[in-house]
Amino acid sequence: MHGEYKVPGGKLVVVDLDVEGGALRNVRVAGDFFLEPDEAILAIDAALEGAPANTDTAGLAARIDAALPASTVMLGLTSEGVAVAVRRALAHATEWSDYDWQLIHEAPQSPALHMALDEVITAEVAAGRRPPTLRVWEWDSPAVIIGSFQSLRNEVDPQGAERHGVTVVRRVSGGGAMFVEPGNTITYSLSVPDALVSGLSFADSYAYLDDWVLGALGEMGIRAWYQPLNDIATDAGKIAGAAQKRVVGGEGAVLHHVTMSYDIDADKMLEVLRIGKEKLSDKGTRSAKKRVDPLRRQTGLAREAVIERMIESFRTRHGLTRGRVTDEEMARAEELVRTKFGTEEWTARVP
């Protein structure tokens, strides 16, 4: 069995192993990390050898920590990262390179249609009728997108939304409300087979699926990192928030979508969103205006240039061919707008 895992902000860990009699055998750990002293790698292999195959990530990491020499120094590597690679090997997880990735980047579309396309495209990936897909969104109007479980009245000021012509829609994933305007926001979705995140905890899958964009931002001169559970942050502040939805059926799939602030009208945002003191308290700031720091200021690049560099970075890492929403997919999405995402019943399902 073979498992790979890139430690968030670190290096690639590769594990090869067998399972005999319900225990790990012939364990070999490798990768492009740095580790001192040399014998530490043998200690890691020995710690995993004979471990019950049903040992969870925490248990495997504890075995490794207990076996390492006191002088061990890990760079780009963690005991948890090795444990995750083991769990991915046992789960027969796939890797990014196992797939032919497709890009969808089309003309601006309505907020409700974007919600519907996420559902349709991810269902198609789950069914095996569509390859794993990176979809970059273009918005035709300003919007607030609330999480699947958020209260509409608690999150949105209806007078502010009406005054600024902001459409309110509810997505299928959890998480918090996002304020977006055409030209000021970068939003993308990853619709991936469940096998790509096999062996990862729900939380770990966020970091794993965000890793490529951290690299893309780094190439643009931004030191960014994953901030649990679902934020992307920089020294200047938060720049993005992610959300996920697991889709059953077929082989299963994961929808992972991210909204990044390229620019932001903070005053308008505060007139539309109700951002309470409790929400601000866990961000370490007293002002909602300081919660998000736009990419425009940090990169000095046009929005289109940032998007193009992100796409090219993904293509370089994992391969990417141009695709499109099929006529059948679009028809299904438009029907979902009519029956679900465009309805008051769905939008206000949590009043």
mmCIF file of C-alpha atoms in Angstrom:
data_model
loop_
_atom_site.group_PDB
_atom_site.id
_atom_site.type_symbol
_atom_site.label_atom_id
_atom_site.label_comp_id
_atom_site.label_asym_id
_atom_site.label_seq_id
_atom_site.Cartn_x
_atom_site.Cartn_y
_atom_site.Cartn_z
ATOM 1 C CA MET A 1 0.000 0.000 0.000
ATOM 2 C CA HIS A 2 1.170 3.475 -0.827
ATOM 3 C CA GLY A 3 0.127 6.774 0.749
ATOM 4 C CA GLU A 4 1.215 10.367 0.231
ATOM 5 C CA TYR A 5 0.484 13.531 2.160
ATOM 6 C CA LYS A 6 1.895 17.022 1.812
ATOM 7 C CA VAL A 7 2.132 18.564 5.260
ATOM 8 C CA PRO A 8 0.402 21.988 5.128
ATOM 9 C CA GLY A 9 3.161 24.547 4.764
ATOM 10 C CA GLY A 10 5.680 21.708 4.760
ATOM 11 C CA LYS A 11 6.973 18.855 2.665
ATOM 12 C CA LEU A 12 5.741 15.645 1.057
ATOM 13 C CA VAL A 13 5.584 12.492 3.169
ATOM 14 C CA VAL A 14 5.420 9.113 1.403
ATOM 15 C CA VAL A 15 4.619 5.845 3.172
ATOM 16 C CA ASP A 16 4.768 2.328 1.765
ATOM 17 C CA LEU A 17 3.515 -0.569 3.872
ATOM 18 C CA ASP A 18 1.810 -3.932 3.985
ATOM 19 C CA VAL A 19 -0.884 -5.220 6.304
ATOM 20 C CA GLU A 20 -0.477 -8.719 7.688
ATOM 21 C CA GLY A 21 -2.633 -10.209 10.407
ATOM 22 C CA GLY A 22 -4.280 -6.843 11.010
ATOM 23 C CA ALA A 23 -0.954 -5.083 11.703
ATOM 24 C CA LEU A 24 1.332 -2.762 9.753
ATOM 25 C CA ARG A 25 4.353 -4.505 8.274
ATOM 26 C CA ASN A 26 7.344 -3.507 6.126
ATOM 27 C CA VAL A 27 6.731 0.179 6.848
ATOM 28 C CA ARG A 28 8.971 2.606 4.989
ATOM 29 C CA VAL A 29 8.672 6.377 5.351
ATOM 30 C CA ALA A 30 10.283 8.719 2.812
ATOM 31 C CA GLY A 31 9.888 12.234 1.430
ATOM 32 C CA ASP A 32 11.546 15.545 0.675
ATOM 33 C CA PHE A 33 11.506 16.712 4.293
ATOM 34 C CA PHE A 34 14.504 17.397 6.537
ATOM 35 C CA LEU A 35 15.138 15.228 9.577
ATOM 36 C CA GLU A 36 17.959 15.028 12.113
ATOM 37 C CA PRO A 37 19.578 12.809 13.284
ATOM 38 C CA ASP A 38 19.695 10.266 10.456
ATOM 39 C CA GLU A 39 18.582 7.423 12.695
ATOM 40 C CA ALA A 40 15.305 9.215 13.407
ATOM 41 C CA ILE A 41 13.858 7.898 10.148
ATOM 42 C CA LEU A 42 14.566 4.335 11.319
ATOM 43 C CA ALA A 43 12.902 5.113 14.627
ATOM 44 C CA ILE A 44 9.774 6.276 12.783
ATOM 45 C CA ASP A 45 9.653 3.088 10.708
ATOM 46 C CA ALA A 46 10.144 0.956 13.817
ATOM 47 C CA ALA A 47 7.441 2.835 15.739
ATOM 48 C CA LEU A 48 4.895 2.063 13.039
ATOM 49 C CA GLU A 49 5.956 -1.527 12.474
ATOM 50 C CA GLY A 50 3.423 -3.848 14.085
ATOM 51 C CA ALA A 51 0.903 -1.138 14.905
ATOM 52 C CA PRO A 52 -2.709 -2.332 14.611
ATOM 53 C CA ALA A 53 -4.038 -1.327 11.194
ATOM 54 C CA ASN A 54 -7.073 0.301 12.792
ATOM 55 C CA THR A 55 -4.983 2.724 14.882
ATOM 56 C CA ASP A 56 -6.205 6.258 14.281
ATOM 57 C CA THR A 57 -4.058 9.239 13.306
ATOM 58 C CA ALA A 58 -3.558 10.420 16.887
ATOM 59 C CA GLY A 59 -2.517 6.954 18.007
ATOM 60 C CA LEU A 60 0.011 6.560 15.199
ATOM 61 C CA ALA A 61 1.465 10.018 15.892
ATOM 62 C CA ALA A 62 1.809 9.156 19.585
ATOM 63 C CA ARG A 63 3.772 5.998 18.718
ATOM 64 C CA ILE A 64 6.127 8.058 16.555
ATOM 65 C CA ASP A 65 6.626 10.762 19.196
ATOM 66 C CA ALA A 66 7.432 8.161 21.855
ATOM 67 C CA ALA A 67 10.087 6.523 19.653
ATOM 68 C CA LEU A 68 11.947 9.583 18.374
ATOM 69 C CA PRO A 69 15.380 10.417 19.840
ATOM 70 C CA ALA A 70 15.304 13.388 22.207
ATOM 71 C CA SER A 71 17.512 15.381 19.827
ATOM 72 C CA THR A 72 15.181 14.955 16.823
ATOM 73 C CA VAL A 73 14.614 18.024 14.645
ATOM 74 C CA MET A 74 11.869 17.917 12.001
ATOM 75 C CA LEU A 75 11.660 20.492 9.218
ATOM 76 C CA GLY A 76 8.700 20.265 6.861
ATOM 77 C CA LEU A 77 7.590 17.138 8.690
ATOM 78 C CA THR A 78 5.393 16.302 11.663
ATOM 79 C CA SER A 79 4.510 13.047 13.363
ATOM 80 C CA GLU A 80 0.865 13.822 12.541
ATOM 81 C CA GLY A 81 1.805 14.229 8.871
ATOM 82 C CA VAL A 82 3.401 10.773 8.816
ATOM 83 C CA ALA A 83 0.342 9.330 10.531
ATOM 84 C CA VAL A 84 -1.981 10.901 7.962
ATOM 85 C CA ALA A 85 0.114 9.420 5.133
ATOM 86 C CA VAL A 86 -0.264 6.007 6.784
ATOM 87 C CA ARG A 87 -4.037 6.398 7.061
ATOM 88 C CA ARG A 88 -4.205 7.467 3.401
ATOM 89 C CA ALA A 89 -2.257 4.361 2.384
ATOM 90 C CA LEU A 90 -4.659 2.181 4.329
ATOM 91 C CA ALA A 91 -7.649 3.959 2.782
ATOM 92 C CA HIS A 92 -6.248 3.502 -0.751
ATOM 93 C CA ALA A 93 -6.440 7.260 -1.230
ATOM 94 C CA THR A 94 -5.769 8.719 -4.635
ATOM 95 C CA GLU A 95 -3.415 11.607 -5.408
ATOM 96 C CA TRP A 96 -3.844 14.827 -7.403
ATOM 97 C CA SER A 97 -1.735 13.340 -10.200
ATOM 98 C CA ASP A 98 -4.141 10.423 -10.619
ATOM 99 C CA TYR A 99 -6.700 12.654 -12.331
ATOM 100 C CA ASP A 100 -7.141 14.720 -15.475
ATOM 101 C CA TRP A 101 -8.302 18.032 -14.007
ATOM 102 C CA GLN A 102 -10.724 20.245 -15.878
ATOM 103 C CA LEU A 103 -11.110 24.026 -15.669
ATOM 104 C CA ILE A 104 -14.437 25.838 -15.999
ATOM 105 C CA HIS A 105 -14.185 29.625 -16.217
ATOM 106 C CA GLU A 106 -17.159 31.134 -17.994
ATOM 107 C CA ALA A 107 -19.120 34.365 -18.336
ATOM 108 C CA PRO A 108 -20.685 36.052 -15.280
ATOM 109 C CA GLN A 109 -23.668 34.207 -13.829
ATOM 110 C CA SER A 110 -26.283 34.933 -11.186
ATOM 111 C CA PRO A 111 -25.656 34.102 -7.514
ATOM 112 C CA ALA A 112 -28.421 31.475 -7.434
ATOM 113 C CA LEU A 113 -27.070 29.795 -10.559
ATOM 114 C CA HIS A 114 -23.610 29.565 -9.013
ATOM 115 C CA MET A 115 -25.091 27.764 -6.014
ATOM 116 C CA ALA A 116 -26.878 25.338 -8.328
ATOM 117 C CA LEU A 117 -23.832 24.704 -10.509
ATOM 118 C CA ASP A 118 -21.810 23.721 -7.453
ATOM 119 C CA GLU A 119 -24.387 21.080 -6.589
ATOM 120 C CA VAL A 120 -24.748 19.740 -10.125
ATOM 121 C CA ILE A 121 -21.041 19.616 -10.988
ATOM 122 C CA THR A 122 -20.084 17.917 -7.728
ATOM 123 C CA ALA A 123 -22.849 15.339 -8.199
ATOM 124 C CA GLU A 124 -21.478 14.643 -11.681
ATOM 125 C CA VAL A 125 -17.985 14.098 -10.258
ATOM 126 C CA ALA A 126 -19.435 11.742 -7.631
ATOM 127 C CA ALA A 127 -21.201 9.771 -10.359
ATOM 128 C CA GLY A 128 -18.018 9.507 -12.416
ATOM 129 C CA ARG A 129 -19.516 11.382 -15.358
ATOM 130 C CA ARG A 130 -17.230 14.391 -14.988
ATOM 131 C CA PRO A 131 -13.509 14.639 -14.148
ATOM 132 C CA PRO A 132 -12.413 16.518 -11.026
ATOM 133 C CA THR A 133 -13.102 20.160 -11.733
ATOM 134 C CA LEU A 134 -11.764 23.567 -10.781
ATOM 135 C CA ARG A 135 -14.480 26.149 -11.442
ATOM 136 C CA VAL A 136 -13.613 29.838 -11.240
ATOM 137 C CA TRP A 137 -16.705 31.984 -10.738
ATOM 138 C CA GLU A 138 -17.639 35.302 -12.308
ATOM 139 C CA TRP A 139 -20.499 37.221 -10.645
ATOM 140 C CA ASP A 140 -23.147 39.193 -12.530
ATOM 141 C CA SER A 141 -24.382 41.069 -9.439
ATOM 142 C CA PRO A 142 -23.492 41.710 -5.782
ATOM 143 C CA ALA A 143 -24.574 39.065 -3.315
ATOM 144 C CA VAL A 144 -24.478 37.760 0.204
ATOM 145 C CA ILE A 145 -24.008 34.010 0.418
ATOM 146 C CA ILE A 146 -25.033 32.571 3.749
ATOM 147 C CA GLY A 147 -24.046 29.174 5.086
ATOM 148 C CA SER A 148 -26.445 26.257 5.004
ATOM 149 C CA PHE A 149 -27.198 26.475 8.735
ATOM 150 C CA GLN A 150 -27.110 30.223 9.326
ATOM 151 C CA SER A 151 -30.112 32.276 10.388
ATOM 152 C CA LEU A 152 -31.138 34.656 7.629
ATOM 153 C CA ARG A 153 -32.305 37.391 9.979
ATOM 154 C CA ASN A 154 -29.196 37.132 12.147
ATOM 155 C CA GLU A 155 -26.778 37.465 9.241
ATOM 156 C CA VAL A 156 -28.335 39.905 6.787
ATOM 157 C CA ASP A 157 -29.759 43.416 7.156
ATOM 158 C CA PRO A 158 -32.654 43.343 4.655
ATOM 159 C CA GLN A 159 -32.821 47.128 4.322
ATOM 160 C CA GLY A 160 -29.103 47.347 3.612
ATOM 161 C CA ALA A 161 -29.305 44.534 1.081
ATOM 162 C CA GLU A 162 -32.215 46.177 -0.731
ATOM 163 C CA ARG A 163 -30.558 49.600 -0.699
ATOM 164 C CA HIS A 164 -27.413 48.256 -2.361
ATOM 165 C CA GLY A 165 -29.133 45.832 -4.742
ATOM 166 C CA VAL A 166 -27.628 42.793 -3.043
ATOM 167 C CA THR A 167 -29.111 39.350 -3.705
ATOM 168 C CA VAL A 168 -29.156 36.945 -0.772
ATOM 169 C CA VAL A 169 -28.647 33.248 -1.493
ATOM 170 C CA ARG A 170 -28.017 30.200 0.680
ATOM 171 C CA ARG A 171 -25.371 27.645 -0.257
ATOM 172 C CA VAL A 172 -25.342 23.910 0.470
ATOM 173 C CA SER A 173 -22.217 24.059 2.637
ATOM 174 C CA GLY A 174 -21.846 25.286 6.186
ATOM 175 C CA GLY A 175 -19.728 28.173 7.400
ATOM 176 C CA GLY A 176 -20.255 31.902 7.535
ATOM 177 C CA ALA A 177 -21.737 34.624 5.373
ATOM 178 C CA MET A 178 -19.729 36.124 2.515
ATOM 179 C CA PHE A 179 -20.256 39.530 0.884
ATOM 180 C CA VAL A 180 -19.272 39.628 -2.787
ATOM 181 C CA GLU A 181 -19.294 42.173 -5.589
ATOM 182 C CA PRO A 182 -18.382 41.661 -9.257
ATOM 183 C CA GLY A 183 -14.785 42.693 -9.778
ATOM 184 C CA ASN A 184 -14.006 42.705 -6.063
ATOM 185 C CA THR A 185 -14.135 38.989 -5.296
ATOM 186 C CA ILE A 186 -12.345 35.844 -6.452
ATOM 187 C CA THR A 187 -14.376 32.685 -5.912
ATOM 188 C CA TYR A 188 -13.580 29.148 -6.994
ATOM 189 C CA SER A 189 -14.865 25.633 -6.395
ATOM 190 C CA LEU A 190 -13.074 22.323 -6.362
ATOM 191 C CA SER A 191 -15.304 19.329 -7.042
ATOM 192 C CA VAL A 192 -13.182 16.294 -6.238
ATOM 193 C CA PRO A 193 -13.687 12.544 -5.820
ATOM 194 C CA ASP A 194 -14.001 11.422 -2.222
ATOM 195 C CA ALA A 195 -10.985 9.172 -2.753
ATOM 196 C CA LEU A 196 -8.720 12.227 -3.002
ATOM 197 C CA VAL A 197 -9.322 13.047 0.670
ATOM 198 C CA SER A 198 -9.601 9.473 1.953
ATOM 199 C CA GLY A 199 -7.727 9.010 5.204
ATOM 200 C CA LEU A 200 -7.979 12.695 6.058
ATOM 201 C CA SER A 201 -10.081 14.101 8.855
ATOM 202 C CA PHE A 202 -12.684 16.670 7.888
ATOM 203 C CA ALA A 203 -10.409 19.429 9.217
ATOM 204 C CA ASP A 204 -7.300 18.058 7.479
ATOM 205 C CA SER A 205 -9.123 17.994 4.152
ATOM 206 C CA TYR A 206 -9.485 21.785 4.265
ATOM 207 C CA ALA A 207 -5.742 22.271 4.578
ATOM 208 C CA TYR A 208 -5.056 19.618 1.939
ATOM 209 C CA LEU A 209 -7.379 21.155 -0.654
ATOM 210 C CA ASP A 210 -6.195 24.704 0.118
ATOM 211 C CA ASP A 211 -2.489 23.895 -0.220
ATOM 212 C CA TRP A 212 -2.242 24.648 -3.940
ATOM 213 C CA VAL A 213 -3.630 28.163 -3.530
ATOM 214 C CA LEU A 214 -1.182 28.885 -0.716
ATOM 215 C CA GLY A 215 1.557 28.050 -3.195
ATOM 216 C CA ALA A 216 -0.019 30.267 -5.844
ATOM 217 C CA LEU A 217 -0.191 33.176 -3.409
ATOM 218 C CA GLY A 218 3.424 32.584 -2.445
ATOM 219 C CA GLU A 219 4.410 32.903 -6.082
ATOM 220 C CA MET A 220 2.741 36.331 -6.030
ATOM 221 C CA GLY A 221 4.791 37.388 -3.027
ATOM 222 C CA ILE A 222 2.146 36.727 -0.342
ATOM 223 C CA ARG A 223 3.054 34.586 2.648
ATOM 224 C CA ALA A 224 -0.231 32.854 3.316
ATOM 225 C CA TRP A 225 -1.215 29.997 5.547
ATOM 226 C CA TYR A 226 -4.184 27.833 6.400
ATOM 227 C CA GLN A 227 -5.868 28.926 9.626
ATOM 228 C CA PRO A 228 -8.198 26.284 11.092
ATOM 229 C CA LEU A 229 -10.901 25.545 10.475
ATOM 230 C CA ASN A 230 -11.567 27.251 7.167
ATOM 231 C CA ASP A 231 -9.641 30.507 6.688
ATOM 232 C CA ILE A 232 -6.651 31.526 4.594
ATOM 233 C CA ALA A 233 -4.662 34.215 6.373
ATOM 234 C CA THR A 234 -1.620 36.446 5.838
ATOM 235 C CA ASP A 235 0.411 38.771 8.031
ATOM 236 C CA ALA A 236 -1.991 41.544 6.986
ATOM 237 C CA GLY A 237 -5.156 39.627 7.880
ATOM 238 C CA LYS A 238 -7.629 37.085 6.573
ATOM 239 C CA ILE A 239 -7.973 37.014 2.797
ATOM 240 C CA ALA A 240 -10.280 34.035 2.200
ATOM 241 C CA GLY A 241 -12.774 31.647 3.704
ATOM 242 C CA ALA A 242 -13.535 28.089 2.613
ATOM 243 C CA ALA A 243 -16.517 25.779 3.005
ATOM 244 C CA GLN A 244 -17.201 22.146 2.150
ATOM 245 C CA LYS A 245 -20.030 19.774 1.405
ATOM 246 C CA ARG A 246 -19.762 16.004 1.126
ATOM 247 C CA VAL A 247 -21.874 14.484 -1.652
ATOM 248 C CA VAL A 248 -23.049 10.886 -1.495
ATOM 249 C CA GLY A 249 -23.946 8.750 -4.470
ATOM 250 C CA GLY A 250 -21.676 6.935 -6.862
ATOM 251 C CA GLU A 251 -18.141 7.012 -5.532
ATOM 252 C CA GLY A 252 -18.828 10.134 -3.497
ATOM 253 C CA ALA A 253 -17.345 13.591 -3.927
ATOM 254 C CA VAL A 254 -16.373 16.686 -1.980
ATOM 255 C CA LEU A 255 -17.310 20.247 -2.859
ATOM 256 C CA HIS A 256 -14.676 22.669 -1.564
ATOM 257 C CA HIS A 257 -15.297 26.298 -2.414
ATOM 258 C CA VAL A 258 -13.340 29.408 -1.464
ATOM 259 C CA THR A 259 -14.171 33.101 -1.579
ATOM 260 C CA MET A 260 -11.202 35.473 -1.613
ATOM 261 C CA SER A 261 -11.358 39.218 -1.135
ATOM 262 C CA TYR A 262 -9.631 40.964 -4.017
ATOM 263 C CA ASP A 263 -11.020 44.335 -2.947
ATOM 264 C CA ILE A 264 -13.782 45.189 -0.536
ATOM 265 C CA ASP A 265 -16.152 48.037 0.207
ATOM 266 C CA ALA A 266 -16.038 47.603 3.971
ATOM 267 C CA ASP A 267 -18.636 50.289 4.668
ATOM 268 C CA LYS A 268 -21.117 48.667 2.312
ATOM 269 C CA MET A 269 -20.376 45.238 3.742
ATOM 270 C CA LEU A 270 -21.210 46.491 7.243
ATOM 271 C CA GLU A 271 -24.521 47.879 6.000
ATOM 272 C CA VAL A 272 -25.477 44.520 4.512
ATOM 273 C CA LEU A 273 -24.029 41.994 6.974
ATOM 274 C CA ARG A 274 -24.794 41.830 10.671
ATOM 275 C CA ILE A 275 -21.388 41.065 12.155
ATOM 276 C CA GLY A 276 -21.796 40.645 15.893
ATOM 277 C CA LYS A 277 -19.327 41.186 18.697
ATOM 278 C CA GLU A 278 -19.080 37.462 19.396
ATOM 279 C CA LYS A 279 -17.982 36.775 15.814
ATOM 280 C CA LEU A 280 -15.322 39.468 16.028
ATOM 281 C CA SER A 281 -14.023 38.340 19.409
ATOM 282 C CA ASP A 282 -12.503 35.112 18.112
ATOM 283 C CA LYS A 283 -10.742 36.955 15.301
ATOM 284 C CA GLY A 284 -8.698 39.111 17.654
ATOM 285 C CA THR A 285 -10.002 42.387 16.266
ATOM 286 C CA ARG A 286 -12.520 45.008 17.295
ATOM 287 C CA SER A 287 -13.365 46.151 13.787
ATOM 288 C CA ALA A 288 -15.016 44.136 11.048
ATOM 289 C CA LYS A 289 -13.145 46.311 8.563
ATOM 290 C CA LYS A 290 -9.905 44.716 9.750
ATOM 291 C CA ARG A 291 -11.108 41.144 9.353
ATOM 292 C CA VAL A 292 -10.376 40.882 5.645
ATOM 293 C CA ASP A 293 -7.357 42.326 3.852
ATOM 294 C CA PRO A 294 -7.857 42.538 0.079
ATOM 295 C CA LEU A 295 -5.577 40.861 -2.424
ATOM 296 C CA ARG A 296 -5.436 44.028 -4.535
ATOM 297 C CA ARG A 297 -3.479 45.826 -1.853
ATOM 298 C CA GLN A 298 -1.203 42.872 -1.158
ATOM 299 C CA THR A 299 -0.364 41.955 -4.759
ATOM 300 C CA GLY A 300 -0.667 45.221 -6.698
ATOM 301 C CA LEU A 301 -2.053 43.094 -9.541
ATOM 302 C CA ALA A 302 -5.293 43.396 -11.480
ATOM 303 C CA ARG A 303 -7.953 40.892 -10.434
ATOM 304 C CA GLU A 304 -7.743 39.133 -13.804
ATOM 305 C CA ALA A 305 -3.977 38.765 -13.404
ATOM 306 C CA VAL A 306 -4.387 37.208 -9.944
ATOM 307 C CA ILE A 307 -6.898 34.704 -11.317
ATOM 308 C CA GLU A 308 -4.696 33.836 -14.274
ATOM 309 C CA ARG A 309 -1.701 33.270 -12.013
ATOM 310 C CA MET A 310 -3.768 31.046 -9.736
ATOM 311 C CA ILE A 311 -4.973 28.974 -12.685
ATOM 312 C CA GLU A 312 -1.470 28.664 -14.086
ATOM 313 C CA SER A 313 -0.122 27.635 -10.683
ATOM 314 C CA PHE A 314 -2.746 24.877 -10.449
ATOM 315 C CA ARG A 315 -1.969 23.782 -14.015
ATOM 316 C CA THR A 316 1.760 23.572 -13.272
ATOM 317 C CA ARG A 317 1.189 21.484 -10.163
ATOM 318 C CA HIS A 318 -1.573 19.142 -11.235
ATOM 319 C CA GLY A 319 -2.344 19.622 -14.926
ATOM 320 C CA LEU A 320 -5.485 21.372 -16.153
ATOM 321 C CA THR A 321 -7.424 21.377 -19.404
ATOM 322 C CA ARG A 322 -10.152 23.799 -20.421
ATOM 323 C CA GLY A 323 -13.713 22.546 -20.167
ATOM 324 C CA ARG A 324 -17.227 23.908 -19.929
ATOM 325 C CA VAL A 325 -20.566 23.381 -18.282
ATOM 326 C CA THR A 326 -22.448 20.975 -20.528
ATOM 327 C CA ASP A 327 -25.923 21.753 -21.819
ATOM 328 C CA GLU A 328 -27.370 18.997 -19.626
ATOM 329 C CA GLU A 329 -25.581 20.303 -16.539
ATOM 330 C CA MET A 330 -26.798 23.830 -17.221
ATOM 331 C CA ALA A 331 -30.379 22.646 -17.662
ATOM 332 C CA ARG A 332 -30.253 20.814 -14.351
ATOM 333 C CA ALA A 333 -28.730 23.844 -12.631
ATOM 334 C CA GLU A 334 -31.410 26.164 -14.007
ATOM 335 C CA GLU A 335 -34.074 23.785 -12.741
ATOM 336 C CA LEU A 336 -32.452 23.856 -9.291
ATOM 337 C CA VAL A 337 -32.565 27.654 -9.346
ATOM 338 C CA ARG A 338 -36.295 27.451 -10.045
ATOM 339 C CA THR A 339 -37.071 24.813 -7.458
ATOM 340 C CA LYS A 340 -34.477 25.435 -4.739
ATOM 341 C CA PHE A 341 -31.790 28.109 -4.775
ATOM 342 C CA GLY A 342 -34.000 30.880 -6.128
ATOM 343 C CA THR A 343 -36.840 30.210 -3.716
ATOM 344 C CA GLU A 344 -37.710 31.947 -0.462
ATOM 345 C CA GLU A 345 -38.336 28.543 1.082
ATOM 346 C CA TRP A 346 -34.663 27.580 0.661
ATOM 347 C CA THR A 347 -33.137 30.977 1.384
ATOM 348 C CA ALA A 348 -35.143 31.384 4.599
ATOM 349 C CA ARG A 349 -35.100 27.737 5.647
ATOM 350 C CA VAL A 350 -33.377 28.914 8.822
ATOM 351 C CA PRO A 351 -35.325 32.198 9.333
#
